[in-house]
Amino acid sequence: MDKVMEILKEVNNQIDYEKEKDLINSGIFSSFDILFCINLIEEKFHIEVPADEISNANFSSADNILSMINRIQERN
């Protein structure tokens, strides 16, 4: 989770990601933030985020992002 938090802080360090559970619907994360986050995830975890994993649900919280990363790593 630490690596995910580091990535999210790079996207926007003004957000309390431990408390925030709906980054998308609350308007905190824009589509550009998601793209930047995907880029950082791919770079730092050495994985490729497939198109079928790019959804609002997967990027709505730090926990959901970590779950997505774990799923992708298990596939590889």
N, CA, C and O atoms as a DFTB+ gen file, in Angstrom:
304 C
 N C O
     1  1       0.825      -1.201       0.000
     2  2       0.000       0.000       0.000
     3  2       0.867       1.261       0.000
     4  3       0.452       2.297      -0.520
     5  1       2.053       1.180       0.572
     6  2       2.920       2.357       0.625
     7  2       3.254       2.877      -0.767
     8  3       3.257       4.084      -1.004
     9  1       3.536       1.949      -1.688
    10  2       3.886       2.351      -3.050
    11  2       2.692       3.005      -3.745
    12  3       2.857       3.956      -4.508
    13  1       1.490       2.491      -3.478
    14  2       0.276       3.088      -4.049
    15  2       0.084       4.499      -3.504
    16  3      -0.249       5.415      -4.255
    17  1       0.291       4.675      -2.216
    18  2       0.155       6.007      -1.612
    19  2       1.177       6.982      -2.187
    20  3       0.862       8.152      -2.402
    21  1       2.387       6.515      -2.435
    22  2       3.407       7.371      -3.049
    23  2       2.945       7.827      -4.436
    24  3       3.089       8.995      -4.795
    25  1       2.396       6.899      -5.199
    26  2       1.901       7.229      -6.541
    27  2       0.786       8.266      -6.446
    28  3       0.794       9.264      -7.168
    29  1      -0.166       8.025      -5.556
    30  2      -1.297       8.951      -5.424
    31  2      -0.845      10.331      -4.973
    32  3      -1.397      11.338      -5.415
    33  1       0.144      10.388      -4.107
    34  2       0.669      11.691      -3.666
    35  2       1.344      12.421      -4.826
    36  3       1.341      13.652      -4.874
    37  1       1.926      11.661      -5.765
    38  2       2.503      12.298      -6.957
    39  2       1.406      12.892      -7.836
    40  3       1.596      13.938      -8.457
    41  1       0.269      12.222      -7.884
    42  2      -0.854      12.725      -8.676
    43  2      -1.404      13.993      -8.043
    44  3      -1.605      14.996      -8.728
    45  1      -1.652      13.952      -6.726
    46  2      -2.160      15.122      -5.996
    47  2      -1.872      14.919      -4.509
    48  3      -2.463      14.048      -3.870
    49  1      -0.975      15.714      -3.970
    50  2      -0.583      15.532      -2.566
    51  2      -1.485      16.280      -1.580
    52  3      -1.185      16.327      -0.386
    53  1      -2.571      16.859      -2.059
    54  2      -3.493      17.595      -1.195
    55  2      -4.663      16.739      -0.706
    56  3      -5.514      17.218       0.044
    57  1      -4.704      15.484      -1.127
    58  2      -5.839      14.612      -0.817
    59  2      -5.448      13.619       0.268
    60  3      -4.345      13.073       0.251
    61  1      -6.354      13.388       1.212
    62  2      -6.157      12.356       2.231
    63  2      -6.709      11.045       1.671
    64  3      -7.891      10.738       1.827
    65  1      -5.847      10.291       1.029
    66  2      -6.272       9.072       0.331
    67  2      -6.721       7.969       1.279
    68  3      -7.438       7.057       0.867
    69  1      -6.317       8.037       2.529
    70  2      -6.765       7.028       3.485
    71  2      -8.237       7.225       3.842
    72  3      -8.936       6.254       4.135
    73  1      -8.708       8.453       3.821
    74  2     -10.103       8.747       4.157
    75  2     -11.009       8.781       2.940
    76  3     -12.179       8.408       3.024
    77  1     -10.481       9.226       1.813
    78  2     -11.301       9.420       0.610
    79  2     -11.606       8.082      -0.050
    80  3     -10.695       7.331      -0.398
    81  1     -12.881       7.793      -0.218
    82  2     -13.310       6.500      -0.771
    83  2     -14.031       6.616      -2.109
    84  3     -14.466       5.608      -2.666
    85  1     -14.163       7.834      -2.630
    86  2     -14.847       8.000      -3.915
    87  2     -14.195       9.126      -4.714
    88  3     -14.790      10.184      -4.921
    89  1     -12.981       8.883      -5.152
    90  2     -12.210       9.905      -5.852
    91  2     -12.854      10.349      -7.162
    92  3     -12.710      11.504      -7.564
    93  1     -13.553       9.453      -7.821
    94  2     -14.114       9.749      -9.138
    95  2     -15.414      10.534      -9.027
    96  3     -15.513      11.652      -9.532
    97  1     -16.412       9.950      -8.366
    98  2     -17.732      10.586      -8.300
    99  2     -17.737      11.869      -7.486
   100  3     -18.614      12.713      -7.670
   101  1     -16.778      12.027      -6.596
   102  2     -16.693      13.272      -5.836
   103  2     -15.998      14.371      -6.632
   104  3     -15.949      15.521      -6.196
   105  1     -15.462      14.021      -7.794
   106  2     -14.815      15.013      -8.653
   107  2     -13.386      15.317      -8.282
   108  3     -12.797      16.256      -8.818
   109  1     -12.814      14.552      -7.381
   110  2     -11.441      14.795      -6.948
   111  2     -10.449      14.368      -8.026
   112  3      -9.467      15.064      -8.281
   113  1     -10.706      13.223      -8.657
   114  2      -9.842      12.707      -9.713
   115  2     -10.469      13.005     -11.064
   116  3     -11.634      12.683     -11.300
   117  1      -9.701      13.617     -11.943
   118  2     -10.141      13.867     -13.312
   119  2      -9.628      12.730     -14.204
   120  3      -8.862      11.874     -13.761
   121  1     -10.053      12.741     -15.438
   122  2      -9.555      11.725     -16.370
   123  2      -8.048      11.862     -16.564
   124  3      -7.362      10.861     -16.772
   125  1      -7.530      13.068     -16.499
   126  2      -6.083      13.278     -16.606
   127  2      -5.360      12.696     -15.399
   128  3      -4.271      12.140     -15.538
   129  1      -5.957      12.820     -14.213
   130  2      -5.370      12.224     -13.007
   131  2      -5.306      10.711     -13.134
   132  3      -4.314      10.094     -12.746
   133  1      -6.359      10.111     -13.675
   134  2      -6.377       8.655     -13.860
   135  2      -5.278       8.244     -14.837
   136  3      -4.557       7.279     -14.582
   137  1      -5.143       8.956     -15.939
   138  2      -4.097       8.630     -16.915
   139  2      -2.708       8.759     -16.307
   140  3      -1.843       7.917     -16.549
   141  1      -2.488       9.801     -15.523
   142  2      -1.202      10.003     -14.860
   143  2      -0.958       8.869     -13.860
   144  3       0.153       8.350     -13.759
   145  1      -1.992       8.497     -13.133
   146  2      -1.908       7.412     -12.162
   147  2      -1.558       6.093     -12.862
   148  3      -0.708       5.342     -12.383
   149  1      -2.202       5.817     -13.978
   150  2      -1.914       4.596     -14.741
   151  2      -0.457       4.585     -15.179
   152  3       0.226       3.567     -15.061
   153  1       0.008       5.696     -15.676
   154  2       1.403       5.802     -16.111
   155  2       2.357       5.498     -14.960
   156  3       3.322       4.754     -15.133
   157  1       2.093       6.066     -13.793
   158  2       2.946       5.839     -12.628
   159  2       2.867       4.387     -12.149
   160  3       3.883       3.803     -11.773
   161  1       1.680       3.811     -12.160
   162  2       1.511       2.407     -11.759
   163  2       2.339       1.512     -12.674
   164  3       3.070       0.641     -12.203
   165  1       2.223       1.727     -13.978
   166  2       2.961       0.901     -14.932
   167  2       4.465       1.039     -14.734
   168  3       5.208       0.061     -14.818
   169  1       4.897       2.254     -14.472
   170  2       6.323       2.525     -14.285
   171  2       6.852       1.912     -12.986
   172  3       7.902       1.269     -12.985
   173  1       6.140       2.108     -11.900
   174  2       6.654       1.701     -10.587
   175  2       6.418       0.227     -10.266
   176  3       7.172      -0.368      -9.496
   177  1       5.376      -0.366     -10.852
   178  2       5.086      -1.779     -10.596
   179  2       5.536      -2.673     -11.755
   180  3       5.433      -3.897     -11.669
   181  1       6.031      -2.068     -12.831
   182  2       6.506      -2.814     -13.997
   183  2       5.421      -3.751     -14.533
   184  3       5.657      -4.930     -14.798
   185  1       4.239      -3.188     -14.680
   186  2       3.093      -3.918     -15.224
   187  2       2.431      -3.045     -16.275
   188  3       2.706      -1.849     -16.373
   189  1       1.558      -3.657     -17.056
   190  2       0.735      -2.902     -17.995
   191  2      -0.708      -2.996     -17.520
   192  3      -1.229      -4.088     -17.292
   193  1      -1.343      -1.850     -17.376
   194  2      -2.745      -1.821     -16.964
   195  2      -3.589      -2.024     -18.219
   196  3      -3.647      -1.145     -19.079
   197  1      -4.250      -3.192     -18.326
   198  2      -5.051      -3.451     -19.527
   199  2      -6.310      -2.587     -19.567
   200  3      -6.801      -2.131     -18.534
   201  1      -6.811      -2.379     -20.752
   202  2      -7.980      -1.511     -20.946
   203  2      -9.176      -1.965     -20.118
   204  3      -9.945      -1.131     -19.640
   205  1      -9.346      -3.284     -19.939
   206  2     -10.509      -3.764     -19.191
   207  2     -10.430      -3.461     -17.699
   208  3     -11.417      -3.626     -16.982
   209  1      -9.262      -3.017     -17.221
   210  2      -9.116      -2.639     -15.808
   211  2      -9.295      -1.136     -15.587
   212  3      -9.354      -0.676     -14.446
   213  1      -9.381      -0.382     -16.665
   214  2      -9.512       1.072     -16.548
   215  2     -10.996       1.399     -16.405
   216  3     -11.735       1.490     -17.385
   217  1     -11.400       1.572     -15.149
   218  2     -12.803       1.879     -14.844
   219  2     -12.850       2.809     -13.637
   220  3     -11.910       2.883     -12.846
   221  1     -13.958       3.507     -13.519
   222  2     -14.127       4.390     -12.361
   223  2     -14.025       3.612     -11.059
   224  3     -13.432       4.093     -10.093
   225  1     -14.591       2.426     -11.026
   226  2     -14.572       1.621      -9.803
   227  2     -13.146       1.296      -9.368
   228  3     -12.841       1.339      -8.176
   229  1     -12.278       0.976     -10.309
   230  2     -10.905       0.611      -9.957
   231  2     -10.064       1.790      -9.494
   232  3      -9.037       1.600      -8.842
   233  1     -10.484       2.997      -9.820
   234  2      -9.713       4.185      -9.443
   235  2     -10.447       5.064      -8.439
   236  3     -10.095       6.231      -8.265
   237  1     -11.454       4.523      -7.783
   238  2     -12.236       5.337      -6.848
   239  2     -11.590       5.476      -5.476
   240  3     -11.948       6.379      -4.720
   241  1     -10.636       4.592      -5.136
   242  2      -9.966       4.692      -3.833
   243  2      -8.608       4.007      -3.903
   244  3      -8.328       3.247      -4.829
   245  1      -7.778       4.284      -2.922
   246  2      -6.462       3.648      -2.838
   247  2      -6.613       2.136      -2.718
   248  3      -5.860       1.387      -3.340
   249  1      -7.572       1.687      -1.929
   250  2      -7.802       0.246      -1.766
   251  2      -8.169      -0.409      -3.090
   252  3      -7.674      -1.491      -3.404
   253  1      -9.029       0.233      -3.865
   254  2      -9.439      -0.329      -5.154
   255  2      -8.280      -0.340      -6.147
   256  3      -8.158      -1.263      -6.952
   257  1      -7.445       0.668      -6.091
   258  2      -6.271       0.711      -6.966
   259  2      -5.331      -0.440      -6.607
   260  3      -4.815      -1.124      -7.491
   261  1      -5.111      -0.649      -5.320
   262  2      -4.244      -1.748      -4.887
   263  2      -4.826      -3.098      -5.299
   264  3      -4.086      -3.975      -5.743
   265  1      -6.112      -3.275      -5.162
   266  2      -6.758      -4.527      -5.580
   267  2      -6.569      -4.762      -7.076
   268  3      -6.302      -5.885      -7.503
   269  1      -6.705      -3.712      -7.863
   270  2      -6.506      -3.821      -9.306
   271  2      -5.067      -4.241      -9.613
   272  3      -4.838      -5.135     -10.427
   273  1      -4.108      -3.598      -8.964
   274  2      -2.699      -3.928      -9.179
   275  2      -2.443      -5.397      -8.827
   276  3      -1.765      -6.110      -9.566
   277  1      -2.984      -5.833      -7.710
   278  2      -2.794      -7.232      -7.294
   279  2      -3.384      -8.196      -8.318
   280  3      -2.775      -9.224      -8.614
   281  1      -4.562      -7.881      -8.864
   282  2      -5.182      -8.727      -9.897
   283  2      -4.292      -8.822     -11.130
   284  3      -4.084      -9.901     -11.686
   285  1      -3.776      -7.676     -11.541
   286  2      -2.917      -7.647     -12.740
   287  2      -1.647      -8.458     -12.501
   288  3      -1.209      -9.208     -13.373
   289  1      -1.063      -8.304     -11.326
   290  2       0.168      -9.041     -11.027
   291  2      -0.089     -10.552     -10.961
   292  3       0.765     -11.346     -11.357
   293  1      -1.238     -10.937     -10.471
   294  2      -1.565     -12.359     -10.410
   295  2      -1.733     -12.972     -11.793
   296  3      -1.430     -14.149     -11.989
   297  1      -2.207     -12.193     -12.745
   298  2      -2.378     -12.676     -14.117
   299  2      -1.046     -12.916     -14.807
   300  3      -0.931     -13.768     -15.688
   301  1      -0.040     -12.153     -14.393
   302  2       1.271     -12.226     -15.063
   303  2       2.136     -13.273     -14.499
   304  3       3.264     -13.454     -14.956
